Each structure stands twice: as structure tokens, then as C-alpha cells.
CSV table of C-alpha atoms and ligand atoms in Angstrom, one decimal:
chain,number,residue,atom,x,y,z
N,55,MET,CA,83.9,31.1,52.8
N,56,ASN,CA,83.2,27.7,51.2
N,57,TYR,CA,80.1,26.7,49.3
N,58,TYR,CA,78.7,23.3,48.9
N,59,SER,CA,76.6,21.8,46.1
N,60,LEU,CA,72.9,21.3,47.1
N,61,ASN,CA,73.2,17.9,45.5
N,62,ASN,CA,76.2,16.8,47.5
N,63,LYS,CA,77.3,18.5,50.7
N,64,ASN,CA,80.8,17.0,50.3
N,65,GLN,CA,81.3,18.8,47.0
N,66,LYS,CA,82.9,22.0,48.3
N,67,VAL,CA,84.4,25.0,46.5
N,68,THR,CA,85.7,28.5,47.3
N,69,PHE,CA,83.8,31.7,46.5
N,70,GLN,CA,85.9,32.2,43.4
N,71,GLN,CA,85.3,28.7,42.1
N,72,ALA,CA,81.5,29.0,42.8
N,73,VAL,CA,81.4,32.3,40.9
N,74,ILE,CA,83.4,31.0,38.0
N,75,GLN,CA,81.5,27.7,37.7
N,76,GLY,CA,78.0,29.1,38.3
N,77,LEU,CA,76.5,25.6,38.9
N,78,ALA,CA,78.3,22.7,40.5
N,79,PRO,CA,79.5,19.9,38.3
N,80,ASP,CA,76.7,17.7,39.7
N,81,LYS,CA,74.1,20.3,38.7
N,82,GLY,CA,73.5,21.4,42.2
N,83,LEU,CA,73.2,25.1,43.2
N,84,TYR,CA,76.0,26.3,45.5
N,85,PHE,CA,75.1,27.2,49.0
N,86,PRO,CA,77.2,28.9,51.7
N,87,GLU,CA,78.7,26.5,54.2
N,88,SER,CA,77.8,28.8,57.2
N,89,LEU,CA,75.7,31.9,58.0
N,90,MET,CA,77.2,34.1,60.8
N,91,GLN,CA,74.9,36.5,62.5
N,92,LEU,CA,76.0,40.2,62.3
N,93,SER,CA,76.7,41.9,65.5
N,94,ASP,CA,74.0,43.7,67.6
N,95,ALA,CA,76.2,46.8,67.3
N,96,PHE,CA,75.8,46.8,63.5
N,97,PHE,CA,72.0,46.8,63.7
N,98,GLU,CA,72.0,49.4,66.6
N,99,ASN,CA,74.1,51.7,64.5
N,100,ILE,CA,72.8,51.0,61.0
N,101,GLU,CA,71.1,54.4,60.5
N,102,ASN,CA,74.5,56.0,60.6
N,103,LEU,CA,76.1,53.8,58.0
N,104,SER,CA,76.3,54.5,54.2
N,105,LYS,CA,74.9,51.9,51.8
N,106,GLU,CA,78.5,50.9,50.9
N,107,GLU,CA,79.3,50.3,54.5
N,108,ILE,CA,76.1,48.3,55.1
N,109,ALA,CA,76.8,46.2,52.0
N,110,PHE,CA,80.3,45.5,53.0
N,111,GLU,CA,79.3,44.2,56.4
N,112,ALA,CA,76.6,42.1,54.9
N,113,ILE,CA,78.7,40.5,52.1
N,114,LYS,CA,82.2,40.2,53.6
N,115,GLN,CA,81.7,36.8,55.3
N,116,PHE,CA,80.5,35.4,51.9
N,117,VAL,CA,83.7,36.6,50.1
N,118,GLY,CA,86.2,35.9,52.9
N,119,ASP,CA,89.7,36.8,52.0
N,120,GLU,CA,89.4,35.9,48.3
N,121,ILE,CA,89.0,39.6,47.4
N,122,PRO,CA,91.0,42.1,49.4
N,123,GLU,CA,89.0,44.5,51.5
N,124,ILE,CA,90.0,47.5,49.5
N,125,GLU,CA,89.1,45.9,46.2
N,126,LEU,CA,85.8,44.6,47.6
N,127,LYS,CA,84.9,48.1,48.8
N,128,GLN,CA,85.6,49.4,45.3
N,129,ILE,CA,83.4,46.7,43.7
N,130,LEU,CA,80.6,47.7,46.1
N,131,LYS,CA,81.0,51.4,45.3
N,132,GLU,CA,80.7,50.7,41.6
N,133,THR,CA,77.8,48.3,42.2
N,134,LEU,CA,75.8,50.7,44.3
N,135,CYS,CA,76.2,53.9,42.3
N,136,PHE,CA,72.5,54.8,42.3
N,137,ASP,CA,69.7,55.3,44.8
N,138,PHE,CA,67.3,52.8,46.4
N,139,PRO,CA,64.5,55.1,47.6
N,140,LEU,CA,61.8,53.8,50.0
N,141,VAL,CA,58.6,55.7,48.9
N,142,LYS,CA,55.6,55.9,51.2
N,143,VAL,CA,52.6,54.7,49.2
N,144,GLU,CA,50.0,54.9,52.0
N,145,GLU,CA,50.0,54.6,55.8
N,146,ASN,CA,52.4,51.9,56.9
N,147,VAL,CA,53.0,50.7,53.3
N,148,PHE,CA,56.1,51.5,51.4
N,149,SER,CA,57.6,50.8,48.0
N,150,LEU,CA,61.3,50.0,47.9
N,151,GLU,CA,62.2,51.2,44.4
N,152,LEU,CA,64.9,49.1,43.0
N,153,PHE,CA,64.8,50.5,39.5
N,154,HIS,CA,67.0,53.5,39.5
N,155,GLY,CA,70.1,51.7,38.1
N,156,PRO,CA,71.4,51.8,34.5
N,157,THR,CA,68.8,49.4,33.1
N,158,MET,CA,66.0,50.4,35.5
N,159,ALA,CA,65.7,46.8,36.8
N,160,PHE,CA,66.7,45.5,40.3
N,161,LYS,CA,69.0,43.0,38.6
N,162,ASP,CA,71.5,45.8,38.0
N,163,VAL,CA,73.0,45.2,41.4
N,164,GLY,CA,73.6,41.5,41.1
N,165,ALA,CA,74.9,41.9,37.5
N,166,ARG,CA,77.3,44.7,38.4
N,167,PHE,CA,78.6,42.9,41.4
N,168,MET,CA,79.1,39.6,39.6
N,169,SER,CA,80.8,41.2,36.6
N,170,ARG,CA,83.3,43.0,38.8
N,171,CYS,CA,84.1,39.9,40.8
N,172,LEU,CA,84.8,38.0,37.6
N,173,ALA,CA,87.0,40.8,36.3
N,174,TYR,CA,88.9,40.7,39.6
N,175,PHE,CA,89.4,36.9,39.4
N,176,ASN,CA,90.5,37.2,35.7
N,177,ARG,CA,92.8,40.2,36.4
N,178,ASN,CA,96.1,38.3,35.9
N,179,LEU,CA,95.0,35.4,33.8
N,180,ASP,CA,94.6,35.3,30.1
N,181,GLN,CA,91.6,33.1,30.7
N,182,LYS,CA,88.3,33.9,29.1
N,183,ASN,CA,84.9,33.1,30.6
N,184,THR,CA,81.7,32.8,28.7
N,185,VAL,CA,78.7,33.9,30.7
N,186,LEU,CA,75.4,32.4,29.7
N,187,VAL,CA,72.2,33.9,30.8
N,188,ALA,CA,68.6,32.9,30.2
N,189,THR,CA,66.2,35.8,30.6
N,190,SER,CA,62.4,36.2,30.8
N,191,GLY,CA,62.8,39.9,30.6
N,192,ASP,CA,65.0,42.1,32.8
N,193,THR,CA,67.9,39.9,33.6
N,194,GLY,CA,69.3,40.0,30.1
N,195,GLY,CA,69.4,43.8,29.9
N,196,ALA,CA,71.0,44.1,33.4
N,197,VAL,CA,73.6,41.5,32.6
N,198,ALA,CA,74.3,43.1,29.2
N,199,SER,CA,74.8,46.5,30.7
N,200,GLY,CA,76.7,45.2,33.8
N,201,PHE,CA,79.1,43.1,31.8
N,202,LEU,CA,79.6,45.4,28.8
N,203,GLY,CA,83.3,45.8,28.1
N,204,VAL,CA,84.4,43.7,31.1
N,205,LYS,CA,87.8,42.1,30.3
N,206,GLY,CA,88.0,38.4,29.5
N,207,VAL,CA,84.2,37.8,29.6
N,208,GLU,CA,82.0,37.0,26.7
N,209,VAL,CA,78.3,37.2,27.4
N,210,VAL,CA,75.6,35.1,25.6
N,211,ILE,CA,72.0,36.0,26.4
N,212,LEU,CA,69.1,33.7,25.5
N,213,TYR,CA,65.6,35.1,25.5
N,214,PRO,CA,62.2,33.8,24.4
N,215,SER,CA,61.2,35.3,21.0
N,216,GLY,CA,58.2,37.6,21.2
N,217,LYS,CA,57.9,37.2,25.0
N,218,VAL,CA,59.9,40.2,26.3
N,219,SER,CA,58.9,43.8,25.9
N,220,ASP,CA,60.3,46.0,23.1
N,221,ILE,CA,62.4,48.0,25.6
N,222,GLN,CA,63.7,44.9,27.2
N,223,GLU,CA,64.6,43.4,23.9
N,224,ARG,CA,66.5,46.5,22.8
N,225,GLN,CA,68.4,46.6,26.1
N,226,LEU,CA,69.8,43.2,25.4
N,227,THR,CA,70.2,43.2,21.7
N,228,THR,CA,71.8,46.6,20.9
N,229,LEU,CA,75.0,46.9,22.9
N,230,GLY,CA,77.4,44.8,20.8
N,231,GLN,CA,81.0,44.4,21.9
N,232,ASN,CA,81.3,41.3,24.2
N,233,ILE,CA,77.5,40.9,24.4
N,234,THR,CA,75.5,38.5,22.0
N,235,ALA,CA,71.8,37.9,22.1
N,236,LEU,CA,70.1,34.7,21.0
N,237,GLU,CA,66.4,34.8,20.2
N,238,VAL,CA,64.9,31.4,21.1
N,239,ASP,CA,61.9,30.0,19.5
N,240,GLY,CA,60.2,28.9,22.8
N,241,VAL,CA,59.4,30.1,26.3
N,242,PHE,CA,61.7,31.1,29.2
N,243,ASP,CA,61.9,27.6,30.5
N,244,ASP,CA,63.3,26.4,27.2
N,245,CYS,CA,66.0,29.1,27.4
N,246,GLN,CA,66.9,28.1,31.0
N,247,ASP,CA,67.0,24.4,30.0
N,248,MET,CA,69.4,25.1,27.2
N,249,VAL,CA,71.7,27.0,29.5
N,250,LYS,CA,71.6,24.2,32.1
N,251,GLN,CA,72.3,21.6,29.4
N,252,ALA,CA,75.3,23.6,28.1
N,253,PHE,CA,76.9,23.6,31.6
N,254,LEU,CA,76.9,19.8,31.6
N,255,ASP,CA,78.1,19.4,28.0
N,256,ALA,CA,81.6,18.0,28.0
N,257,ASP,CA,82.2,19.4,24.5
N,258,LEU,CA,81.9,22.9,25.9
N,259,LYS,CA,84.2,22.5,28.8
N,260,HIS,CA,87.0,24.6,27.3
N,261,LYS,CA,84.6,27.5,27.0
N,262,ASN,CA,84.7,28.1,30.8
N,263,LEU,CA,81.0,28.6,30.9
N,264,THR,CA,79.3,30.3,33.9
N,265,SER,CA,75.9,31.6,34.6
N,266,ALA,CA,74.7,35.1,35.3
N,267,ASN,CA,71.3,34.0,36.5
N,268,SER,CA,70.5,34.1,40.1
N,269,ILE,CA,71.8,30.5,40.4
N,270,ASN,CA,75.2,32.2,40.5
N,271,ILE,CA,76.0,33.2,44.0
N,272,ALA,CA,77.6,36.5,42.9
N,273,ARG,CA,74.3,37.5,41.2
N,274,TRP,CA,72.1,36.2,44.0
N,275,LEU,CA,73.8,37.2,47.3
N,276,PRO,CA,74.1,41.0,46.8
N,277,GLN,CA,70.3,41.2,46.5
N,278,MET,CA,70.2,40.9,50.3
N,279,PHE,CA,71.5,44.6,50.5
N,280,TYR,CA,68.0,45.9,49.6
N,281,PHE,CA,66.5,44.5,52.7
N,282,PHE,CA,69.1,46.1,54.9
N,283,PHE,CA,68.7,49.5,53.1
N,284,ALA,CA,64.9,49.4,53.7
N,285,TYR,CA,65.3,48.4,57.4
N,286,LYS,CA,67.7,51.3,57.9
N,287,GLU,CA,64.7,53.6,57.0
N,288,LEU,CA,62.0,51.7,58.8
N,289,LYS,CA,63.7,50.8,62.0
N,290,LYS,CA,62.5,54.0,63.7
N,291,TYR,CA,58.8,52.9,63.5
N,292,ASN,CA,59.6,50.0,65.8
N,293,LYS,CA,56.8,47.8,64.4
N,294,PRO,CA,56.7,44.2,63.1
N,295,LEU,CA,58.2,44.5,59.6
N,296,ILE,CA,56.5,42.6,56.7
N,297,VAL,CA,58.2,42.3,53.3
N,298,SER,CA,56.7,41.2,50.0
N,299,CYS,CA,58.8,40.2,47.0
N,300,PRO,CA,57.3,39.8,43.6
N,301,SER,CA,58.9,36.4,42.8
N,302,GLY,CA,59.8,34.5,39.7
N,303,ASN,CA,63.0,32.5,40.3
N,304,PHE,CA,62.8,33.3,44.0
N,305,GLY,CA,66.4,34.6,44.1
N,306,ASN,CA,65.4,38.0,45.5
N,307,ILE,CA,63.3,36.6,48.4
N,308,CYS,CA,65.8,33.9,49.2
N,309,ALA,CA,68.5,36.7,49.5
N,310,GLY,CA,66.1,38.5,51.9
N,311,ILE,CA,65.7,35.3,54.0
N,312,ILE,CA,69.5,35.1,54.2
N,313,ALA,CA,69.5,38.7,55.5
N,314,LYS,CA,67.0,37.6,58.2
N,315,LYS,CA,69.3,34.7,59.1
N,316,LEU,CA,72.1,37.2,59.5
N,317,GLY,CA,70.0,38.9,62.1
N,318,LEU,CA,68.0,41.5,60.1
N,319,PRO,CA,64.8,42.1,62.1
N,320,ILE,CA,62.2,41.2,59.4
N,321,THR,CA,59.1,39.6,61.0
N,322,TYR,CA,57.6,37.9,57.9
N,323,PHE,CA,58.1,37.4,54.2
N,324,THR,CA,55.6,37.0,51.4
N,325,ALA,CA,56.6,35.7,48.0
N,326,SER,CA,54.0,37.1,45.7
N,327,THR,CA,53.6,35.4,42.4
N,328,ASN,CA,51.5,35.8,39.2
N,329,ALA,CA,49.6,32.8,37.7
N,330,ASN,CA,52.9,30.8,37.9
N,331,ASP,CA,51.9,29.4,41.3
N,332,THR,CA,54.2,26.5,41.9
N,333,VAL,CA,55.3,27.7,45.3
N,334,PRO,CA,51.9,28.9,46.6
N,335,ARG,CA,50.6,25.4,45.7
N,336,PHE,CA,53.5,23.8,47.5
N,337,LEU,CA,52.9,25.8,50.7
N,338,GLU,CA,49.2,24.8,50.5
N,339,ASN,CA,49.6,21.0,50.0
N,340,GLY,CA,53.3,20.1,50.5
N,341,ASN,CA,53.7,18.9,46.9
N,342,TYR,CA,56.4,20.6,44.9
N,343,ASN,CA,55.0,20.1,41.4
N,344,PRO,CA,56.4,22.5,38.8
N,345,LYS,CA,54.4,23.3,35.7
N,346,PRO,CA,55.4,24.9,32.4
N,347,SER,CA,55.4,28.6,32.7
N,348,ILE,CA,52.3,30.7,31.8
N,349,ALA,CA,52.6,34.0,30.1
N,350,THR,CA,51.3,37.0,32.2
N,351,ILE,CA,51.5,40.8,32.2
N,352,SER,CA,54.3,40.5,34.9
N,353,ASN,CA,56.5,38.5,32.5
N,354,ALA,CA,59.7,38.7,34.4
N,355,MET,CA,58.1,36.3,36.9
N,356,ASP,CA,56.8,33.8,34.3
N,357,VAL,CA,58.7,30.9,35.8
N,358,GLY,CA,57.2,27.5,36.1
N,359,ASN,CA,60.1,25.9,38.1
N,360,PRO,CA,61.8,28.6,40.3
N,361,SER,CA,65.5,27.8,40.3
N,362,ASN,CA,66.3,29.2,43.8
N,363,PHE,CA,63.5,27.4,45.6
N,364,VAL,CA,65.9,24.6,46.5
N,365,ARG,CA,68.0,27.2,48.4
N,366,ILE,CA,64.9,28.2,50.4
N,367,GLN,CA,64.2,24.5,51.1
N,368,GLU,CA,67.8,24.1,52.3
N,369,LEU,CA,67.3,27.1,54.7
N,370,TYR,CA,64.3,25.4,56.3
N,371,ASN,CA,65.5,21.8,56.0
N,372,ASN,CA,62.6,21.3,53.7
N,373,ASP,CA,60.2,21.4,56.7
N,374,LEU,CA,56.9,23.0,55.8
N,375,SER,CA,56.1,23.9,59.4
N,376,GLU,CA,59.4,25.7,59.6
N,377,PHE,CA,58.7,27.6,56.3
N,378,GLU,CA,55.4,28.8,57.6
N,379,LYS,CA,57.0,30.5,60.6
N,380,ASP,CA,58.8,33.0,58.3
N,381,PHE,CA,57.3,32.8,54.9
N,382,SER,CA,54.1,32.7,52.9
N,383,SER,CA,53.3,32.8,49.2
N,384,TYR,CA,50.3,34.0,47.3
N,385,THR,CA,49.3,34.0,43.7
N,386,PHE,CA,47.4,36.8,41.9
N,387,SER,CA,45.8,36.8,38.4
N,388,ASP,CA,46.4,39.4,35.8
N,389,GLU,CA,42.9,40.8,36.4
N,390,GLU,CA,43.7,41.3,40.1
N,391,THR,CA,47.0,42.9,39.2
N,392,LEU,CA,45.4,45.4,36.7
N,393,PHE,CA,42.6,46.2,39.1
N,394,GLU,CA,45.1,46.9,41.9
N,395,MET,CA,47.4,49.0,39.7
N,396,LYS,CA,44.4,51.3,39.0
N,397,ASN,CA,43.3,51.2,42.6
N,398,ILE,CA,46.8,52.3,43.9
N,399,PHE,CA,47.0,55.0,41.3
N,400,VAL,CA,43.5,56.4,42.0
N,401,ASN,CA,43.9,56.2,45.8
N,402,THR,CA,47.5,57.3,46.2
N,403,GLY,CA,48.8,58.7,42.9
N,404,TYR,CA,51.6,56.0,42.9
N,405,ILE,CA,52.3,54.3,39.6
N,406,ALA,CA,53.1,50.6,40.2
N,407,GLU,CA,54.0,48.4,37.2
N,408,PRO,CA,52.6,44.9,37.2
N,409,HIS,CA,55.4,43.2,39.2
N,410,GLY,CA,55.2,45.9,41.9
N,411,ALA,CA,51.4,45.6,42.0
N,412,VAL,CA,51.7,41.8,42.6
N,413,GLY,CA,54.1,42.6,45.4
N,414,TYR,CA,51.7,45.2,46.8
N,415,LEU,CA,48.8,42.7,46.7
N,416,GLY,CA,50.8,40.1,48.7
N,417,LEU,CA,51.9,42.7,51.2
N,418,LYS,CA,48.4,43.9,51.9
N,419,LYS,CA,47.2,40.4,52.3
N,420,GLU,CA,49.9,39.4,54.7
N,421,MET,CA,49.8,42.6,56.8
N,422,GLN,CA,46.2,41.6,57.8
N,423,ASN,CA,47.8,38.8,59.8
N,424,PHE,CA,50.0,41.1,61.8
N,425,HIS,CA,48.5,43.7,64.1
N,426,ASN,CA,50.1,47.1,63.9
N,427,SER,CA,52.7,46.1,61.3
N,428,ILE,CA,54.6,48.1,58.8
N,429,GLY,CA,55.6,46.8,55.4
N,430,PHE,CA,57.3,47.3,52.1
N,431,PHE,CA,57.1,45.6,48.7
N,432,LEU,CA,59.9,45.6,46.2
N,433,GLU,CA,59.2,47.6,43.1
N,434,THR,CA,61.4,45.6,40.8
N,435,ALA,CA,61.2,47.6,37.5
N,436,HIS,CA,60.5,51.1,36.3
N,437,PRO,CA,56.9,51.4,35.0
N,438,ILE,CA,58.4,52.5,31.6
N,439,LYS,CA,59.7,48.9,31.2
N,440,PHE,CA,56.1,47.7,31.1
N,441,LEU,CA,54.5,50.7,29.4
N,442,ASP,CA,52.4,48.5,27.1
N,443,VAL,CA,50.5,47.5,30.3
N,444,VAL,CA,50.8,50.6,32.4
N,445,GLU,CA,49.8,53.3,30.0
N,446,PRO,CA,46.5,51.9,28.9
N,447,ALA,CA,45.6,50.5,32.4
N,448,LEU,CA,46.1,53.9,34.1
N,449,ASN,CA,45.4,56.1,31.1
N,450,VAL,CA,48.6,57.9,31.6
N,451,LYS,CA,51.5,58.8,29.3
N,452,LEU,CA,54.9,58.0,30.9
N,453,PRO,CA,57.9,60.2,30.1
N,454,ILE,CA,60.8,58.2,28.8
N,455,PRO,CA,63.8,58.3,31.2
N,456,THR,CA,67.2,59.0,29.6
N,457,GLN,CA,68.6,55.5,30.4
N,458,ILE,CA,65.8,54.0,28.2
N,459,GLU,CA,65.9,56.7,25.5
N,460,SER,CA,69.5,55.9,24.7
N,461,VAL,CA,68.6,52.3,23.6
N,462,LEU,CA,65.4,53.1,21.7
N,463,ASN,CA,66.9,54.2,18.5
N,464,LYS,CA,69.7,51.6,18.4
N,465,GLU,CA,69.6,48.7,16.0
N,466,LYS,CA,68.5,45.3,17.3
N,467,LEU,CA,71.0,42.5,16.6
N,468,SER,CA,70.1,38.9,17.5
N,469,PHE,CA,70.5,35.4,16.2
N,470,LYS,CA,67.5,33.1,16.0
N,471,ILE,CA,67.8,29.5,17.4
N,472,SER,CA,65.3,26.8,18.1
N,473,THR,CA,67.1,23.8,19.5
N,474,TYR,CA,70.0,22.9,21.9
N,475,ALA,CA,71.9,21.8,18.8
N,476,ASP,CA,71.7,25.3,17.3
N,477,PHE,CA,72.9,26.8,20.6
N,478,LYS,CA,75.8,24.4,20.8
N,479,LYS,CA,76.8,25.1,17.2
N,480,PHE,CA,76.8,28.8,18.0
N,481,LEU,CA,78.9,28.4,21.1
N,482,ILE,CA,81.5,26.3,19.4
N,483,ALA,CA,81.7,28.5,16.3
W,330,PLP,C1,63.6,39.1,37.9
W,330,PLP,C2,62.4,39.9,38.2
W,330,PLP,C3,61.5,39.5,39.2
W,330,PLP,C4,61.7,38.2,40.0
W,330,PLP,O1,62.8,38.1,40.8
W,330,PLP,P1,63.3,36.7,41.3
W,330,PLP,O2,64.5,36.9,42.1
W,330,PLP,O3,63.6,35.9,40.1
W,330,PLP,O4,62.2,36.1,42.1
W,330,PLP,C5,60.5,40.4,39.6
W,330,PLP,N1,60.3,41.5,38.9
W,330,PLP,C6,61.1,41.9,37.9
W,330,PLP,C7,60.8,43.2,37.2
W,330,PLP,C8,62.2,41.1,37.5
W,330,PLP,O5,63.0,41.5,36.5
């Protein structure tokens, strides 16, 4: 499969080149040249397929023959080595729990898939890649864990100082080996801007920089698996299916929309956001007007200018009326989120962390528009990742899962930087 740059459709590369480059030389995000519907037989038979089989069917057209089938299946097996339970929260409302992986964040899947693709592409070469990742919270930990010890890959993680939780910070600053954490005096958008600038910097060309943010197709595309897994469970109800994704960079929801384009019977999507409401405002008035990010209790979604939104625009030819047939977006305040977390807990006993609660709010709102529908929201992190918010809000004490316990007593190691010049000096040194 070839991919083109969203800045220039004639700028085409292979899957391998797109993964290794991250971003096109002209700054555009890569986008698949074609989307082929999966067969009716696949959907008719999906309940009999394992998650590895479903994932293979979904991803194979995007990889083509660039990774042999047997290797790709092994990559998928290693990527999907944990569960994705769909938990009933109340009548017709389910939580798709994406937090059962090694770092308890949904980004484990994309990070594990991408690291193994890179390792495959580097298998015979003495080449080294440097993976840069800007994180507002969970990406850093998932990438650190997913890439730890992967041959020929150095990982540099940038995170905004003081703006990620203690657990998140430990997950990305304590691993060592090929993983380095840079603590940026700024907000997430500053980290993301530095990463983007580094890709365009001719002085850094020899570093073979690539990105492990969802701008990288190998981080982004495997996220579509979740939607297939949930459909497998919900198909039997035979009702209009509504999906709500708590959204920050809009990679997850964009992968879901790709799944729909492949034929997955999802009736409608909602992108639920916190106060960072660039997309809800766009859908309301047609003006795409990004703002600096605002700090909220769902900090992994504190993104002022969602990097994947251009991919969604591409999917709908940037036509607002086309968007609205498949897709809505709502914004919720921290007060609404906290109120709903308590409500869900009191009424159902389910513990939702802030991102999941934002997803739940959007789902409930959208389901009112669809008679007799069924729906799920993505629960994108384990509540323990946001214990500072969850414990006081619900007046509960959360037990610490083993995946988290293992990083809590490790020593934090990070380097402080404030400007792009600092960052560049670090990369060259
Ligand atoms: C990254 C993240 C999100 C947002 O996902 P996008 O694909 O960037 O929209 C939501 N919740 C959590 C916990 C995350 O880590």
C-alpha cells in the first residue's frame, strides 16, 4: 500500500517509508492511497474469529507485502497480548476497556505495533532510528514500554513539566536503556512543536528521526482494532451502534472512522472533548480555529490543535455536511466530568476515570438522537492513572495494579529543556 502526503498527493511513499519517516518531508501527514472494504463474509463470521485474526484482516491491506504474513501475524500476537473487555455499565451502554496493557493506556497497542514494525524494517540494517514523541500524558509511557530494548531504536520523549500525573511521569522517566525523557518548561503544544521542528531541521537529517505520536501511521492505524473487537461483542443486539471516543489528537476516532470505511457497521461516532473544543466549535460554525491548549482533569486530551483532524477532513473531503452524516463532537467541562463520574459510580458502581467519563457524557448525549440504539465509549486509561482525581471525587481508595507498582519505587531520570535550541543540542550531543 502506498501513502500520500496530505500536503501533496503526488508525494507517495511505501508503508515502510511512511513508518520510518513519520511525517512527510513537506510536513504533511501520510494517508493511505486507498481503502478497500472488507468482505461481507468477514463481518458475517466475525464472532468466530480471534482478536489476532480480526486484526490481521483489518490491517493487511495497509501493510501489503512489505512485511511477510507470518511476521505480521507474530507482530500482531505480541501487540495484542492482553484483553479488551467490553463491560456493561447500564442498559445499552458499554465501556470498552482499553487499559489492560503493560502501561494501562490504550496507546500500548499502537506503540507495540509500531516498535515491532520498525524492528522488522531494521532487521538487517545497521541503521539506527531515533523516535521522537511528545506526550501530554499517556503516550510517553506506552511508547517507552513498547520500545524498551528494541534494536536500533533510540527513543526521546518530551513532556510538559508538572502537567502529567506522578504515575505517568514515572512510567516514562524510569526505564533507562534506549529511552530518554526530556522535561519541557511549557505545555504539550510546545513539546509537539519542538518535535515537528526537529523533523524539518536539515542539521538533524542524519539522526533518522521518526515520530511515535499518532501522526505515525503505525501508531495510528492499529487503533482501528478496538472498534472491530467491540462490534464482535455487540453485533448480536442488532441495533444502531453509537461510539464515543474521548478525543485529544483525534487519532483514535479517526482510526474508528477508517474501520467504518472498511465496512464495520457503526452507525454514528461522537468525538467527546474536554474544554479543548477546537473540533466541536468547527462543527458548529465551520471555522477551524485552533487555540492554545487548556489544562483540564482529563489531561491526555489537552490538545489545542488536534494533529489527526486533517485526516478526518480528508476522509470527508472537508465537507461539513458529509461530516455530520457520520460524526458529531461535544465539549464537556471539568465540573460536568466530575459530576458524571460520581453519577456513574453511584448509579452503577462503575469507576470511570476523567477521560472515560467525558466519553460516557458524549455517548449519552448522542444516543438520544438514535431511537433504540446501543453504544459504547472508550475507557482509555485505568482509573489508577488519574488517582489524584478519581479517589477524592468518588471517595474510594484504588488498589495499585502490579503494572503500576513496579514503576512507583524506581528513580526518575529526566533532562530539563526550555527551548528548541536546547532540544537540538541534546539530539546532536
Ligand atoms: C491519548 C489519550 C486520549 C486521546 O486520544 P487521541 O487519539 O489523541 O484522540 C484519550 N484518553 C487517554 C487516556 C489518552 O491517553
